[in-house]
Every structure is written in structure tokens, then in C-alpha cells.
Coordinates of C-alpha atoms in Angstrom, one line a residue:
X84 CA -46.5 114.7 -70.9
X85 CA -47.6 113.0 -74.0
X86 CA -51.6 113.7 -72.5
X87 CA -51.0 117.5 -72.5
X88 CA -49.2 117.6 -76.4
X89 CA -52.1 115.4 -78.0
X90 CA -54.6 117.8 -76.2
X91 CA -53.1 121.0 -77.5
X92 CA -53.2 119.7 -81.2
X93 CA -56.2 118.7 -81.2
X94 CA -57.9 121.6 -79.5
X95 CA -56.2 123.3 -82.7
X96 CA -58.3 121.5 -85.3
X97 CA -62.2 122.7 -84.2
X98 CA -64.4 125.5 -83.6
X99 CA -64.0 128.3 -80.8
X100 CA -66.9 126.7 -78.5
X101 CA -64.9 123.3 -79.1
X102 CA -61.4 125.2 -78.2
X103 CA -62.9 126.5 -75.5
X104 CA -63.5 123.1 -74.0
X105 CA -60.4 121.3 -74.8
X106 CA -58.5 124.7 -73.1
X107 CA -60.0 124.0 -69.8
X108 CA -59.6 120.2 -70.6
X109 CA -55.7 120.9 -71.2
X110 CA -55.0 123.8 -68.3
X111 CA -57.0 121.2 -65.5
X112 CA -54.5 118.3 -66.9
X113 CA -51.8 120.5 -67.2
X114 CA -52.5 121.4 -63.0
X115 CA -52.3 117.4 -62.3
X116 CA -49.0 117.1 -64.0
X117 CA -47.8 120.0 -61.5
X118 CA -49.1 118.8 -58.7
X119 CA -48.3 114.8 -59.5
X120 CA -44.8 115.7 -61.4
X121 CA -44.2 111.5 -60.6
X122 CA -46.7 110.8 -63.2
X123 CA -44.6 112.1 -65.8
X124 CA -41.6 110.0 -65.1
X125 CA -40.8 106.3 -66.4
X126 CA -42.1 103.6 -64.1
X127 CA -39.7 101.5 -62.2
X128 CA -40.0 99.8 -59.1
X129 CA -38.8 101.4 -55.6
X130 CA -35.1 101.3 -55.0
X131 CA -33.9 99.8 -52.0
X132 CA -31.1 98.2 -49.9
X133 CA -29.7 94.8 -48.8
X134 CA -32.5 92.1 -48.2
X135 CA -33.2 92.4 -44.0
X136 CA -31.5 88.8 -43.1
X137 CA -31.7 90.0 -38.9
X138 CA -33.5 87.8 -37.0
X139 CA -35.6 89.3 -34.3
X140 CA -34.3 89.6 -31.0
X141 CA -36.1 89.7 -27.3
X142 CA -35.2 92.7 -26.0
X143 CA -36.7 92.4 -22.7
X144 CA -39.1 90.6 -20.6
X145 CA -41.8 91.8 -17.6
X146 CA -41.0 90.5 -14.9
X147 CA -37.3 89.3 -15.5
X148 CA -36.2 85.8 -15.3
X149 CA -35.6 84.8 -12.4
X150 CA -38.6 86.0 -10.4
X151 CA -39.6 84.5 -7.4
X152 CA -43.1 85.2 -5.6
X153 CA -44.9 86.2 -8.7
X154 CA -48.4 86.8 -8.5
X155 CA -49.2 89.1 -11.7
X156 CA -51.5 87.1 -14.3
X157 CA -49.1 88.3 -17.3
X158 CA -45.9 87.7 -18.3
X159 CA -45.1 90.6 -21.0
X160 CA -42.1 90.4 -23.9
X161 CA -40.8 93.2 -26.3
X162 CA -38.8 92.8 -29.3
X163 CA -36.3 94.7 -31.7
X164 CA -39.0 94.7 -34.4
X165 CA -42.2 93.4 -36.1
X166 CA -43.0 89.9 -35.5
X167 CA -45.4 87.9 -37.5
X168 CA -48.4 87.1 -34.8
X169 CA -49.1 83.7 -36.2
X170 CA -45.7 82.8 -35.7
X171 CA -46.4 83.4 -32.2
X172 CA -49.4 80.6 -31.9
X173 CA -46.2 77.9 -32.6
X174 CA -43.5 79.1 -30.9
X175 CA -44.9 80.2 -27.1
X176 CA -44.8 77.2 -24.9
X177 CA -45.6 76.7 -21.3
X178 CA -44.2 74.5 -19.1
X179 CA -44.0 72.2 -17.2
X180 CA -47.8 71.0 -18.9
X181 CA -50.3 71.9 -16.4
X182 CA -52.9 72.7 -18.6
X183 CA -53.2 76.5 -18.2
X184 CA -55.1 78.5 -20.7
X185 CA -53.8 82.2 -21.9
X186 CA -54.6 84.8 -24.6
X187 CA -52.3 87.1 -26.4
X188 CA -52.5 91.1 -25.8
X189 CA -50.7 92.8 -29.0
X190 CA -49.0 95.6 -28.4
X191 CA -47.0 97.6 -31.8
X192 CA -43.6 95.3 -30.8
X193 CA -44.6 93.2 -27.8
X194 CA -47.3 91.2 -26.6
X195 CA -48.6 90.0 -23.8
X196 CA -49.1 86.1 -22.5
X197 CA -52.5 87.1 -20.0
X198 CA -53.3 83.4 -18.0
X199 CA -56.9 83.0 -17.5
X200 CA -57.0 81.9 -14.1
X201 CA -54.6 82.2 -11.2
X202 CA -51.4 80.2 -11.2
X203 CA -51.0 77.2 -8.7
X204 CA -48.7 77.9 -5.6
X205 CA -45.3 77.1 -5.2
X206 CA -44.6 76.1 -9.0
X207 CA -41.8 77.5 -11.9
X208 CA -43.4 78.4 -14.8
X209 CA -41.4 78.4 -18.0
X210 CA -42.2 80.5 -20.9
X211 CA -40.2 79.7 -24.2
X212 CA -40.8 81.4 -27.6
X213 CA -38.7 79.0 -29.6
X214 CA -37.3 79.6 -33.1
X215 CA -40.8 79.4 -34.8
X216 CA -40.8 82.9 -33.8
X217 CA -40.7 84.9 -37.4
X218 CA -40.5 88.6 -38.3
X219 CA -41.7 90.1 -41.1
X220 CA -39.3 89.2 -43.6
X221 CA -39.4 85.6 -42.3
X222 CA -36.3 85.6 -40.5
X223 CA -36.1 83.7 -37.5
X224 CA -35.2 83.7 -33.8
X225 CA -32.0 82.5 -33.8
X226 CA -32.1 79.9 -30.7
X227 CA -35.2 79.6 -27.9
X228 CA -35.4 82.2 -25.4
X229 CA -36.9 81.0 -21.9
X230 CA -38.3 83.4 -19.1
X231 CA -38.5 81.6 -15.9
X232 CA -40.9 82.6 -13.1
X233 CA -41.7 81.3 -9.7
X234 CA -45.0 81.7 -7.4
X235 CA -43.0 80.4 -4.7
X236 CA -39.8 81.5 -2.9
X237 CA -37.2 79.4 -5.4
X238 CA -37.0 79.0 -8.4
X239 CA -36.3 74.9 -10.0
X240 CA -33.3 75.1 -11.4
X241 CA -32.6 71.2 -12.6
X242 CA -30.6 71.4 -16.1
X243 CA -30.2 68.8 -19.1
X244 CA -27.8 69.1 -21.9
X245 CA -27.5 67.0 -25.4
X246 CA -26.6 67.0 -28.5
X247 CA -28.1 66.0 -31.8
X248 CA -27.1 65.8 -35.3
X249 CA -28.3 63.7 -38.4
X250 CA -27.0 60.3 -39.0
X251 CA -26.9 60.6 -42.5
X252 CA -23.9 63.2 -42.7
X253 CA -23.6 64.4 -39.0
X254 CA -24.9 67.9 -39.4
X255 CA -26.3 69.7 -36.2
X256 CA -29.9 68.6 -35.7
X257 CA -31.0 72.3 -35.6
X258 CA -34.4 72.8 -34.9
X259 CA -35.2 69.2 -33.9
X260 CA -36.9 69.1 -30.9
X261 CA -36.6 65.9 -27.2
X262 CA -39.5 65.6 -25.1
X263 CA -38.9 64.9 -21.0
X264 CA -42.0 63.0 -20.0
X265 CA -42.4 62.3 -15.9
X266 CA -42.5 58.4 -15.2
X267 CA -45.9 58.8 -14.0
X268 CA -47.2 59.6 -17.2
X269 CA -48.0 57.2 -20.5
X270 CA -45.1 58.0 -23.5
X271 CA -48.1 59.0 -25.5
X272 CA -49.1 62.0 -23.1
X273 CA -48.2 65.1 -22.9
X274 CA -44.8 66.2 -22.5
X275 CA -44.2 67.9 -19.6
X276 CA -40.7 69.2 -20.8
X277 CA -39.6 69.9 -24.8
X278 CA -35.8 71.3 -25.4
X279 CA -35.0 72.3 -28.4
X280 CA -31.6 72.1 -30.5
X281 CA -29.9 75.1 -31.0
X282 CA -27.7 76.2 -34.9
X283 CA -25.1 73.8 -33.3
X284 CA -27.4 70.9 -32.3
X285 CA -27.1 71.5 -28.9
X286 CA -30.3 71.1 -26.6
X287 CA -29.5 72.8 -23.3
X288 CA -32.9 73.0 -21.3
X289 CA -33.2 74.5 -17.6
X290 CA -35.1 75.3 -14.7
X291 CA -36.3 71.8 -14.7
X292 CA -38.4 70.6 -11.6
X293 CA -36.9 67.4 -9.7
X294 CA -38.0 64.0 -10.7
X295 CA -37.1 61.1 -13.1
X296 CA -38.1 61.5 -16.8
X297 CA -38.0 59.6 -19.8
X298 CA -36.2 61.4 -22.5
X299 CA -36.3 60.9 -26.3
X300 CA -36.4 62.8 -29.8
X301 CA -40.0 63.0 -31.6
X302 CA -40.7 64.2 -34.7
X303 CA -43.3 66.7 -33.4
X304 CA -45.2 67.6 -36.7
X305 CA -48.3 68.7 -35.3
X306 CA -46.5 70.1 -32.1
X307 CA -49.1 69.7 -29.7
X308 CA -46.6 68.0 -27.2
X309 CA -47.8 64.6 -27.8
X310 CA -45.8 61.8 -29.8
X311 CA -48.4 59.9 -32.1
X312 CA -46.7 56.8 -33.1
X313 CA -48.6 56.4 -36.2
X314 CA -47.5 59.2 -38.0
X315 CA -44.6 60.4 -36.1
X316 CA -41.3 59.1 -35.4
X317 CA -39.1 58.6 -32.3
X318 CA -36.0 57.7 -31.1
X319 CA -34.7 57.2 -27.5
X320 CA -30.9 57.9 -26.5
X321 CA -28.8 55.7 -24.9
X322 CA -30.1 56.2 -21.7
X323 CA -33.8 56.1 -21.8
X324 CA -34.1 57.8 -18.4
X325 CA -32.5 60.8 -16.5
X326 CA -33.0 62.1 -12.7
X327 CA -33.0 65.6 -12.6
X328 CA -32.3 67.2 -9.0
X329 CA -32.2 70.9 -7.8
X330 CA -29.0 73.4 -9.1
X331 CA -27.9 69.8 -10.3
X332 CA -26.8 69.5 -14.3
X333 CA -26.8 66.3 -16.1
X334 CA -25.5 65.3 -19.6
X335 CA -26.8 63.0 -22.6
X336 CA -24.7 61.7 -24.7
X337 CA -24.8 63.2 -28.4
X338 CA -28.3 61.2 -30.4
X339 CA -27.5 60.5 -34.3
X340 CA -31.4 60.6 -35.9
X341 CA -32.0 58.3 -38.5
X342 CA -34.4 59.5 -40.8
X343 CA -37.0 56.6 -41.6
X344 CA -36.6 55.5 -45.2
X345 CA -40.5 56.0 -46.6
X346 CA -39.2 55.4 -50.3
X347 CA -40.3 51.5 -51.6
X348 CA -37.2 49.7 -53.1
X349 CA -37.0 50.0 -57.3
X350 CA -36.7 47.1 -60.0
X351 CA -34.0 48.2 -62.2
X352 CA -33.3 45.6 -64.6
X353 CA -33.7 41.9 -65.4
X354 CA -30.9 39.6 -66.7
X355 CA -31.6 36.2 -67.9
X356 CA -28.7 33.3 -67.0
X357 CA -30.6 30.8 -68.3
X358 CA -34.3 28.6 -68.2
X359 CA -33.7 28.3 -64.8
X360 CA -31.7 32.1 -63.4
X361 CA -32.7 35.3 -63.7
X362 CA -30.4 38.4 -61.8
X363 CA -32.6 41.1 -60.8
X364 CA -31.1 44.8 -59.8
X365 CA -32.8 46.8 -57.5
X366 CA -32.3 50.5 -56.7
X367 CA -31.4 50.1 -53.2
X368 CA -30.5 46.6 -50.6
X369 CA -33.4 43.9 -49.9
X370 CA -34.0 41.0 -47.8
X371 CA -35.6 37.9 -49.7

């Protein structure tokens, strides 16, 4: 309201032509004050309630898991709310790895997976959108969700269950991530199974087709599927190998990662014994 006060005085102080003006100057703001009232008030930002710590939720897929015969070229989910779409591009897998291209149809809360070219015969398809998965607020799913399909008459239903936590204190391995690789393939291929660990470290994956794999934990940090020893680690469990049969369930035991120590060893001090002894401290254990 300060505007409207300044122009009044000062439309007193001048000449009738002059008053004139700064009347219709003063009655046009004085119109924008009643039509904006906000603009008189004392800026402060927006009010609001407790910070949105929800993570999204899958609230339904198209076709259901489970389905057998499927011959659709889409598989469709729908959330609770807004998802970030990049999210999406690394937390959607397909498995097992057979090399099948798709593209993403947005819809307001949903989207579509569309393959782009028919699906091979007699197969289970597994579609998981793992904790990536982020919505606007950058909460995140809380544990992987997998939609299971079948262009046959069954459905593979093999299971595998571990456990992993960190060496270093024992804490669940959350997020941390095994591949299951076919013994036909190199350990430097592509993964034809992933299973990811749950809040509690648990790594429960299913409909698994039958066969022998080689099982182990990789530090995935480009997650394309593929452990590159020269930048990534690895670790094996206890048993390096698991055979995986139909409606069968097998167990690893729990795997304790050590994180690789990238940090070089510290001089600390120097002590001098004598012409021919010197003690030297180092930050952490050495060999000589």
C-alpha cells in the first residue's frame, strides 16, 4: 500500500493537468491492489506439512503375475503416485537376458514396457522394477517388485534365497545386488539372473528357469549386467554353484562383503634407536 500513499502526495504537489494524470495513475493502481489484495501482504514462503517420506508403491500390473499363454506385446504397471521417469531407465529389468528391446509408453501414473518384436515361445519372462525406482520427492521403492509372465502353458517357478550383510559391522547388505550366470556362459557375460537384497539383506529371487548357475555378489556400478573385473568387484559364496529345478527352493548361506581397502597405507612418524635403528609408525598394518 506504500505505492498508492506516495502517489496521492505527490499528485498533491503540481498543476491540475499534472493531477489529472497522477489521479488516473493512482485509481488504475489502486484497481490492481483490489484485484491482487496478495501483493499487499508481507512475503513469506508457502506453508506446508510434513516432508512426503512414502515411498511409491505398485498398485497393479496388466496382465497379473502369473500369466500363462501371454501373447500381448506390453506388459503395463500403475502406481500410487508420480514417479521420476529416469528412475525408471535403472530400475526395469528383463530377464532371463535374451536380448529383447522395449520402449516406455508414459501414461499420468503408469507406463507401459511395449517389446519391439514378438516374444520367443514357451519362455517366462520376468519383469522387475527394483528399488532405483524414485518418486518425486526421491523416495524409493521399498524392496523389488517382479511381474512374471509366461508364453507357454507354465510358468518356471525355480527359487533362490540368501542373505547379505557387510563384513565390516554386519549391517544388512540392502541394495547390494548377486548375479546367477548359466554355466554355459563366460563370468564376464551377461547375467542372466540379478536378485537384489531387500532392507533386511535378504535376496529372495524366483521364477527362475532350471539349470546350474554360478552365483556371486558384483559391485554393479554401471549396471549393465556385466561384472568388469577391472573396475568392479566380486565375491563368490561358499558355494560357487547352485542347481535350480522346477517349484524346487534352494538356500545360500548368508555372504559377509568385504569392501576392498583403495586407501594407500600412511607414514606417521619416525623414531631413531640409534646409527643403525629406526621405528617407523604407519597408519594402518603392512607387510615388509
Amino acid at each position: 500500500m506504500q505505492l498508492v500513499n506516495e502517489l496521492a502526495d505527490y499528485r498533491l504537489k503540481h498543476t491540475d493537468r499534472e493531477k489529472a494524470f497522477y489521479g488516473k495513475l493512482l485509481l488504475w493502481v489502486a484497481m490492481v491492489y483490489m484485484v491482487f489484495p496478495a501483493g499487499c501482504a508481507s512475503p513469506g514462503a508457502p506453508t506446508g506439512g510434513p516432508k512426503d517420506e512414502t515411498p511409491p508403491q505398485i498398485t497393479a500390473t496388466y496382465p497379473e503375475s502369473g500369466t500363462t499363454n501371454f501373447s500381448d506385446n506390453q506388459i503395463v504397471f500403475e502406481f500410487s503416485e508420480f514417479v521420476t521417469r529416469s528412475s525408471m531407465n535403472s530400475a526395469l529389468r528383463i530377464e532371463p537376458d535374451l536380448g529383447i528391446e522395449y520402449e516406455l509408453d508414459w501414461g499420468r501414473k503408469s507406463v507401459a514396457v511395449e517389446f519391439q518384436r514378438e516374444l520367443p515361445d514357451n519362455v517366462t519372462l520376468v519383469l522387475t522394477l527394483g528399488t532405483d525406482l524414485e518418486d518425486l520427492r526421491g523416495n524409493s521403492l521399498s524392496q523389488p517388485k517382479r511381474v512374471a509372465i509366461s508364453t507357454g502353458d507354465r510358468i518356471d517357478n525355480g527359487r533362490l534365497v540368501a542373505r547379505i550383510r557387510n563384513a565390516e559391522d554386519g549391517s544388512p547388505g540392502y541394495r547390494n545386488k548377486i548375479f546367477l550366470i548359466d554355466t554355459t556362459r563366460a563370468l564376464t557375460d551377461r547375467a542372466n539372473y540379478i536378485g537384489e537384497a531387500d532392507t533386511a539383506g535378504k535376496v529372495n529371487i524366483g521364477y527362475l528357469a532350471s539349470g546350474t548357475y554360478r552365483v556371486m555378489w558384483v559391485q554393479d556400478v554401471n549396471r549393465n549386467r556385466i561384472w568388469e573385473p577391472q573396475r568392479e568387484n566380486a565375491q563368490p559364496f561358499r558355494r560357487k554353484y547352485v542347481t535350480i529345478e522346477q517349484d524346487q527352493k534352494d538356500s545360500l548361506s548368508t555372504l559377509f562383503i568385504h569392501k576392498q581397502d583403495t586407501s594407500k597405507a600412511r607414514l606417521q612418524a619416525v623414531g631413531v634407536f640409534s646409527q643403525q635403528r629406526l621405528r617407523l609408525r604407519f597408519s594402518e598394518e603392512i607387510m615388509l
